[in-house]
mmCIF file with all atom_site columns, C-alpha atoms in Angstrom:
data_model
loop_
_atom_site.group_PDB
_atom_site.id
_atom_site.type_symbol
_atom_site.label_atom_id
_atom_site.label_alt_id
_atom_site.label_comp_id
_atom_site.label_asym_id
_atom_site.label_entity_id
_atom_site.label_seq_id
_atom_site.pdbx_PDB_ins_code
_atom_site.Cartn_x
_atom_site.Cartn_y
_atom_site.Cartn_z
_atom_site.occupancy
_atom_site.B_iso_or_equiv
_atom_site.pdbx_formal_charge
_atom_site.auth_seq_id
_atom_site.auth_comp_id
_atom_site.auth_asym_id
_atom_site.auth_atom_id
_atom_site.pdbx_PDB_model_num
ATOM 1   C CA . MET A 1 1   ? 316.472 182.948 281.616 1.00 0.00 ? 1   MET A CA 1
ATOM 2   C CA . ARG A 1 2   ? 314.826 180.129 283.568 1.00 0.00 ? 2   ARG A CA 1
ATOM 3   C CA . CYS A 1 3   ? 316.715 177.212 285.090 1.00 0.00 ? 3   CYS A CA 1
ATOM 4   C CA . GLU A 1 4   ? 314.697 174.636 283.100 1.00 0.00 ? 4   GLU A CA 1
ATOM 5   C CA . LYS A 1 5   ? 315.805 176.135 279.791 1.00 0.00 ? 5   LYS A CA 1
ATOM 6   C CA . VAL A 1 6   ? 319.406 176.503 280.945 1.00 0.00 ? 6   VAL A CA 1
ATOM 7   C CA . ARG A 1 7   ? 319.548 172.839 282.015 1.00 0.00 ? 7   ARG A CA 1
ATOM 8   C CA . THR A 1 8   ? 318.350 171.674 278.600 1.00 0.00 ? 8   THR A CA 1
ATOM 9   C CA . LYS A 1 9   ? 321.087 173.730 276.933 1.00 0.00 ? 9   LYS A CA 1
ATOM 10  C CA . LEU A 1 10  ? 324.024 173.042 279.273 1.00 0.00 ? 10  LEU A CA 1
ATOM 11  C CA . SER A 1 11  ? 325.571 170.311 277.155 1.00 0.00 ? 11  SER A CA 1
ATOM 12  C CA . ALA A 1 12  ? 325.393 172.453 274.023 1.00 0.00 ? 12  ALA A CA 1
ATOM 13  C CA . TYR A 1 13  ? 326.714 175.428 276.022 1.00 0.00 ? 13  TYR A CA 1
ATOM 14  C CA . MET A 1 14  ? 329.648 173.398 277.286 1.00 0.00 ? 14  MET A CA 1
ATOM 15  C CA . ASP A 1 15  ? 330.467 172.194 273.762 1.00 0.00 ? 15  ASP A CA 1
ATOM 16  C CA . ARG A 1 16  ? 330.063 175.723 272.319 1.00 0.00 ? 16  ARG A CA 1
ATOM 17  C CA . GLU A 1 17  ? 327.185 174.597 270.119 1.00 0.00 ? 17  GLU A CA 1
ATOM 18  C CA . VAL A 1 18  ? 324.863 177.514 270.975 1.00 0.00 ? 18  VAL A CA 1
ATOM 19  C CA . ASP A 1 19  ? 324.816 180.859 269.226 1.00 0.00 ? 19  ASP A CA 1
ATOM 20  C CA . ALA A 1 20  ? 326.596 183.843 270.797 1.00 0.00 ? 20  ALA A CA 1
ATOM 21  C CA . ASP A 1 21  ? 323.426 185.471 272.203 1.00 0.00 ? 21  ASP A CA 1
ATOM 22  C CA . LEU A 1 22  ? 322.247 182.287 273.908 1.00 0.00 ? 22  LEU A CA 1
ATOM 23  C CA . HIS A 1 23  ? 325.769 181.631 275.179 1.00 0.00 ? 23  HIS A CA 1
ATOM 24  C CA . GLN A 1 24  ? 325.801 185.083 276.787 1.00 0.00 ? 24  GLN A CA 1
ATOM 25  C CA . GLU A 1 25  ? 322.349 184.561 278.362 1.00 0.00 ? 25  GLU A CA 1
ATOM 26  C CA . ILE A 1 26  ? 323.411 181.240 279.850 1.00 0.00 ? 26  ILE A CA 1
ATOM 27  C CA . THR A 1 27  ? 326.673 182.734 281.132 1.00 0.00 ? 27  THR A CA 1
ATOM 28  C CA . VAL A 1 28  ? 324.769 185.506 282.901 1.00 0.00 ? 28  VAL A CA 1
ATOM 29  C CA . HIS A 1 29  ? 322.351 182.973 284.389 1.00 0.00 ? 29  HIS A CA 1
ATOM 30  C CA . LEU A 1 30  ? 325.209 180.766 285.589 1.00 0.00 ? 30  LEU A CA 1
ATOM 31  C CA . GLU A 1 31  ? 326.808 183.740 287.351 1.00 0.00 ? 31  GLU A CA 1
ATOM 32  C CA . GLN A 1 32  ? 323.610 184.181 289.357 1.00 0.00 ? 32  GLN A CA 1
ATOM 33  C CA . CYS A 1 33  ? 322.446 180.581 289.863 1.00 0.00 ? 33  CYS A CA 1
ATOM 34  C CA . SER A 1 34  ? 324.527 178.244 292.009 1.00 0.00 ? 34  SER A CA 1
ATOM 35  C CA . ARG A 1 35  ? 322.298 175.259 291.252 1.00 0.00 ? 35  ARG A CA 1
ATOM 36  C CA . CYS A 1 36  ? 322.823 175.528 287.479 1.00 0.00 ? 36  CYS A CA 1
ATOM 37  C CA . ARG A 1 37  ? 326.557 176.091 288.056 1.00 0.00 ? 37  ARG A CA 1
ATOM 38  C CA . GLU A 1 38  ? 326.609 172.850 290.044 1.00 0.00 ? 38  GLU A CA 1
ATOM 39  C CA . ASP A 1 39  ? 324.789 171.067 287.196 1.00 0.00 ? 39  ASP A CA 1
ATOM 40  C CA . LEU A 1 40  ? 327.387 172.382 284.737 1.00 0.00 ? 40  LEU A CA 1
ATOM 41  C CA . LYS A 1 41  ? 330.199 171.232 287.022 1.00 0.00 ? 41  LYS A CA 1
ATOM 42  C CA . ASN A 1 42  ? 328.661 167.736 287.202 1.00 0.00 ? 42  ASN A CA 1
ATOM 43  C CA . LEU A 1 43  ? 328.203 167.651 283.440 1.00 0.00 ? 43  LEU A CA 1
ATOM 44  C CA . ARG A 1 44  ? 331.855 168.585 282.934 1.00 0.00 ? 44  ARG A CA 1
ATOM 45  C CA . GLY A 1 45  ? 332.832 165.798 285.332 1.00 0.00 ? 45  GLY A CA 1
ATOM 46  C CA . ILE A 1 46  ? 330.837 163.306 283.263 1.00 0.00 ? 46  ILE A CA 1
ATOM 47  C CA . ASP A 1 47  ? 332.520 164.636 280.134 1.00 0.00 ? 47  ASP A CA 1
ATOM 48  C CA . VAL A 1 48  ? 335.950 164.074 281.702 1.00 0.00 ? 48  VAL A CA 1
ATOM 49  C CA . LEU A 1 49  ? 335.012 160.522 282.738 1.00 0.00 ? 49  LEU A CA 1
ATOM 50  C CA . LEU A 1 50  ? 333.746 159.716 279.258 1.00 0.00 ? 50  LEU A CA 1
ATOM 51  C CA . SER A 1 51  ? 336.941 161.010 277.704 1.00 0.00 ? 51  SER A CA 1
ATOM 52  C CA . THR A 1 52  ? 338.933 158.439 279.721 1.00 0.00 ? 52  THR A CA 1
ATOM 53  C CA . ILE A 1 53  ? 337.039 155.459 278.311 1.00 0.00 ? 53  ILE A CA 1
ATOM 54  C CA . PRO A 1 54  ? 339.302 153.510 275.959 1.00 0.00 ? 54  PRO A CA 1
ATOM 55  C CA . ARG A 1 55  ? 338.449 153.762 272.291 1.00 0.00 ? 55  ARG A CA 1
ATOM 56  C CA . TYR A 1 56  ? 338.772 150.749 270.099 1.00 0.00 ? 56  TYR A CA 1
ATOM 57  C CA . ALA A 1 57  ? 339.584 151.012 266.427 1.00 0.00 ? 57  ALA A CA 1
ATOM 58  C CA . LEU A 1 58  ? 337.114 149.281 264.157 1.00 0.00 ? 58  LEU A CA 1
ATOM 59  C CA . PRO A 1 59  ? 338.086 147.811 260.825 1.00 0.00 ? 59  PRO A CA 1
ATOM 60  C CA . VAL A 1 60  ? 337.768 150.290 257.972 1.00 0.00 ? 60  VAL A CA 1
ATOM 61  C CA . ASP A 1 61  ? 334.996 148.291 256.304 1.00 0.00 ? 61  ASP A CA 1
ATOM 62  C CA . PHE A 1 62  ? 333.060 147.613 259.529 1.00 0.00 ? 62  PHE A CA 1
ATOM 63  C CA . ALA A 1 63  ? 330.002 149.685 258.579 1.00 0.00 ? 63  ALA A CA 1
ATOM 64  C CA . LYS A 1 64  ? 329.905 148.106 255.124 1.00 0.00 ? 64  LYS A CA 1
ATOM 65  C CA . ALA A 1 65  ? 330.090 144.620 256.632 1.00 0.00 ? 65  ALA A CA 1
ATOM 66  C CA . VAL A 1 66  ? 327.222 145.346 259.048 1.00 0.00 ? 66  VAL A CA 1
ATOM 67  C CA . VAL A 1 67  ? 325.006 146.726 256.281 1.00 0.00 ? 67  VAL A CA 1
ATOM 68  C CA . ALA A 1 68  ? 325.798 143.759 254.030 1.00 0.00 ? 68  ALA A CA 1
ATOM 69  C CA . ARG A 1 69  ? 324.999 141.314 256.815 1.00 0.00 ? 69  ARG A CA 1
ATOM 70  C CA . VAL A 1 70  ? 321.676 142.988 257.561 1.00 0.00 ? 70  VAL A CA 1
ATOM 71  C CA . GLN A 1 71  ? 320.709 142.966 253.907 1.00 0.00 ? 71  GLN A CA 1
ATOM 72  C CA . GLU A 1 72  ? 321.439 139.251 253.431 1.00 0.00 ? 72  GLU A CA 1
ATOM 73  C CA . PRO A 1 73  ? 318.232 137.373 252.748 1.00 0.00 ? 73  PRO A CA 1
ATOM 74  C CA . ALA A 1 74  ? 317.133 135.099 255.570 1.00 0.00 ? 74  ALA A CA 1
ATOM 75  C CA . SER A 1 75  ? 317.602 131.423 254.949 1.00 0.00 ? 75  SER A CA 1
ATOM 76  C CA . ALA A 1 76  ? 314.634 129.409 253.710 1.00 0.00 ? 76  ALA A CA 1
ATOM 77  C CA . GLU A 1 77  ? 314.744 127.367 256.936 1.00 0.00 ? 77  GLU A CA 1
ATOM 78  C CA . LEU A 1 78  ? 314.471 130.492 259.079 1.00 0.00 ? 78  LEU A CA 1
ATOM 79  C CA . LYS A 1 79  ? 311.624 131.861 256.966 1.00 0.00 ? 79  LYS A CA 1
ATOM 80  C CA . ARG A 1 80  ? 309.778 128.560 257.075 1.00 0.00 ? 80  ARG A CA 1
ATOM 81  C CA . SER A 1 81  ? 310.074 128.262 260.832 1.00 0.00 ? 81  SER A CA 1
ATOM 82  C CA . PHE A 1 82  ? 308.787 131.823 261.309 1.00 0.00 ? 82  PHE A CA 1
ATOM 83  C CA . VAL A 1 83  ? 305.821 131.255 259.011 1.00 0.00 ? 83  VAL A CA 1
ATOM 84  C CA . GLN A 1 84  ? 305.134 127.893 260.650 1.00 0.00 ? 84  GLN A CA 1
ATOM 85  C CA . ARG A 1 85  ? 305.191 129.417 264.143 1.00 0.00 ? 85  ARG A CA 1
ATOM 86  C CA . LEU A 1 86  ? 302.945 132.234 263.001 1.00 0.00 ? 86  LEU A CA 1
ATOM 87  C CA . TRP A 1 87  ? 300.492 129.824 261.364 1.00 0.00 ? 87  TRP A CA 1
ATOM 88  C CA . ASN A 1 88  ? 300.422 127.477 264.384 1.00 0.00 ? 88  ASN A CA 1
ATOM 89  C CA . GLY A 1 89  ? 299.700 130.383 266.723 1.00 0.00 ? 89  GLY A CA 1
ATOM 90  C CA . LEU A 1 90  ? 296.941 131.639 264.470 1.00 0.00 ? 90  LEU A CA 1
ATOM 91  C CA . LEU A 1 91  ? 295.350 128.188 264.334 1.00 0.00 ? 91  LEU A CA 1
ATOM 92  C CA . GLU A 1 92  ? 295.511 127.752 268.092 1.00 0.00 ? 92  GLU A CA 1
ATOM 93  C CA . HIS A 1 93  ? 293.871 131.094 268.808 1.00 0.00 ? 93  HIS A CA 1
ATOM 94  C CA . SER A 1 94  ? 291.275 130.576 266.099 1.00 0.00 ? 94  SER A CA 1
ATOM 95  C CA . GLU A 1 95  ? 290.292 127.207 267.558 1.00 0.00 ? 95  GLU A CA 1
ATOM 96  C CA . LYS A 1 96  ? 289.892 128.709 271.021 1.00 0.00 ? 96  LYS A CA 1
ATOM 97  C CA . PHE A 1 97  ? 287.815 131.565 269.636 1.00 0.00 ? 97  PHE A CA 1
ATOM 98  C CA . LEU A 1 98  ? 285.553 129.190 267.726 1.00 0.00 ? 98  LEU A CA 1
ATOM 99  C CA . GLU A 1 99  ? 285.128 127.001 270.798 1.00 0.00 ? 99  GLU A CA 1
ATOM 100 C CA . LEU A 1 100 ? 283.970 130.053 272.702 1.00 0.00 ? 100 LEU A CA 1
ATOM 101 C CA . LEU A 1 101 ? 281.350 130.807 270.057 1.00 0.00 ? 101 LEU A CA 1
ATOM 102 C CA . ASP A 1 102 ? 280.024 127.282 269.612 1.00 0.00 ? 102 ASP A CA 1
ATOM 103 C CA . PRO A 1 103 ? 277.793 126.320 272.579 1.00 0.00 ? 103 PRO A CA 1
ATOM 104 C CA . GLU A 1 104 ? 277.966 122.610 271.662 1.00 0.00 ? 104 GLU A CA 1
ATOM 105 C CA . LEU A 1 105 ? 281.740 122.547 272.084 1.00 0.00 ? 105 LEU A CA 1
ATOM 106 C CA . ARG A 1 106 ? 281.766 124.249 275.468 1.00 0.00 ? 106 ARG A CA 1
ATOM 107 C CA . ILE A 1 107 ? 279.218 122.144 277.317 1.00 0.00 ? 107 ILE A CA 1
ATOM 108 C CA . GLY A 1 108 ? 280.424 121.735 280.843 1.00 0.00 ? 108 GLY A CA 1
ATOM 109 C CA . THR A 1 109 ? 282.686 124.770 280.852 1.00 0.00 ? 109 THR A CA 1
ATOM 110 C CA . ARG A 1 110 ? 279.899 127.196 281.730 1.00 0.00 ? 110 ARG A CA 1
ATOM 111 C CA . SER A 1 111 ? 282.557 129.887 281.817 1.00 0.00 ? 111 SER A CA 1
ATOM 112 C CA . LEU A 1 112 ? 280.146 132.570 280.630 1.00 0.00 ? 112 LEU A CA 1
ATOM 113 C CA . ASP A 1 113 ? 277.180 131.717 282.872 1.00 0.00 ? 113 ASP A CA 1
ATOM 114 C CA . GLU A 1 114 ? 277.751 134.734 285.090 1.00 0.00 ? 114 GLU A CA 1
ATOM 115 C CA . PHE A 1 115 ? 277.018 136.966 282.090 1.00 0.00 ? 115 PHE A CA 1
ATOM 116 C CA . ASN A 1 116 ? 273.555 135.541 281.356 1.00 0.00 ? 116 ASN A CA 1
ATOM 117 C CA . ASP A 1 117 ? 271.889 138.406 283.192 1.00 0.00 ? 117 ASP A CA 1
ATOM 118 C CA . VAL A 1 118 ? 273.408 141.136 280.979 1.00 0.00 ? 118 VAL A CA 1
ATOM 119 C CA . PRO A 1 119 ? 270.925 144.040 280.653 1.00 0.00 ? 119 PRO A CA 1
ATOM 120 C CA . ALA A 1 120 ? 269.264 144.356 277.250 1.00 0.00 ? 120 ALA A CA 1
ATOM 121 C CA . CYS A 1 121 ? 270.792 147.808 276.730 1.00 0.00 ? 121 CYS A CA 1
ATOM 122 C CA . PHE A 1 122 ? 274.307 146.311 276.451 1.00 0.00 ? 122 PHE A CA 1
ATOM 123 C CA . ILE A 1 123 ? 275.843 144.848 273.285 1.00 0.00 ? 123 ILE A CA 1
ATOM 124 C CA . GLY A 1 124 ? 276.708 141.748 275.296 1.00 0.00 ? 124 GLY A CA 1
ATOM 125 C CA . HIS A 1 125 ? 272.992 140.983 275.575 1.00 0.00 ? 125 HIS A CA 1
ATOM 126 C CA . ALA A 1 126 ? 272.774 140.522 271.799 1.00 0.00 ? 126 ALA A CA 1
ATOM 127 C CA . TYR A 1 127 ? 275.905 138.386 271.833 1.00 0.00 ? 127 TYR A CA 1
ATOM 128 C CA . PHE A 1 128 ? 274.566 136.028 274.470 1.00 0.00 ? 128 PHE A CA 1
ATOM 129 C CA . LYS A 1 129 ? 271.159 135.911 272.762 1.00 0.00 ? 129 LYS A CA 1
ATOM 130 C CA . VAL A 1 130 ? 272.914 134.648 269.618 1.00 0.00 ? 130 VAL A CA 1
ATOM 131 C CA . LEU A 1 131 ? 274.802 132.058 271.659 1.00 0.00 ? 131 LEU A CA 1
ATOM 132 C CA . GLY A 1 132 ? 271.580 130.684 273.032 1.00 0.00 ? 132 GLY A CA 1
ATOM 133 C CA . PRO A 1 133 ? 270.860 129.349 276.503 1.00 0.00 ? 133 PRO A CA 1
ATOM 134 C CA . GLN A 1 134 ? 273.661 127.876 278.563 1.00 0.00 ? 134 GLN A CA 1
ATOM 135 C CA . ARG A 1 135 ? 273.245 124.262 279.513 1.00 0.00 ? 135 ARG A CA 1
#
């Protein structure tokens, strides 16, 4: 058995969640491989540390309360503000896009002048032809 496969199965091996044949293969590998034995030792150390973390008792109906809270409909105010923000963003980006397309609105910006020499074989050539000459 290869080290890569053993390392992916060490946690399950340690928790006795692998079948008997795989458990035996891993055991044999661990007897021969000091590096994988060290990985198992480290994993057991982590397991010990995790077992010392305090556990807090949750109320019996905690899961029910969380699900109920998630399923509550959002308030009209929250919905409105989300839709309003979405709409305002859409308007802002639409205006900027339309300004880019309308040569009359972008006089003086000349932001696309460097692209006027686009070769005719590129799609950009057709785009700039539609836009017309830059002033």
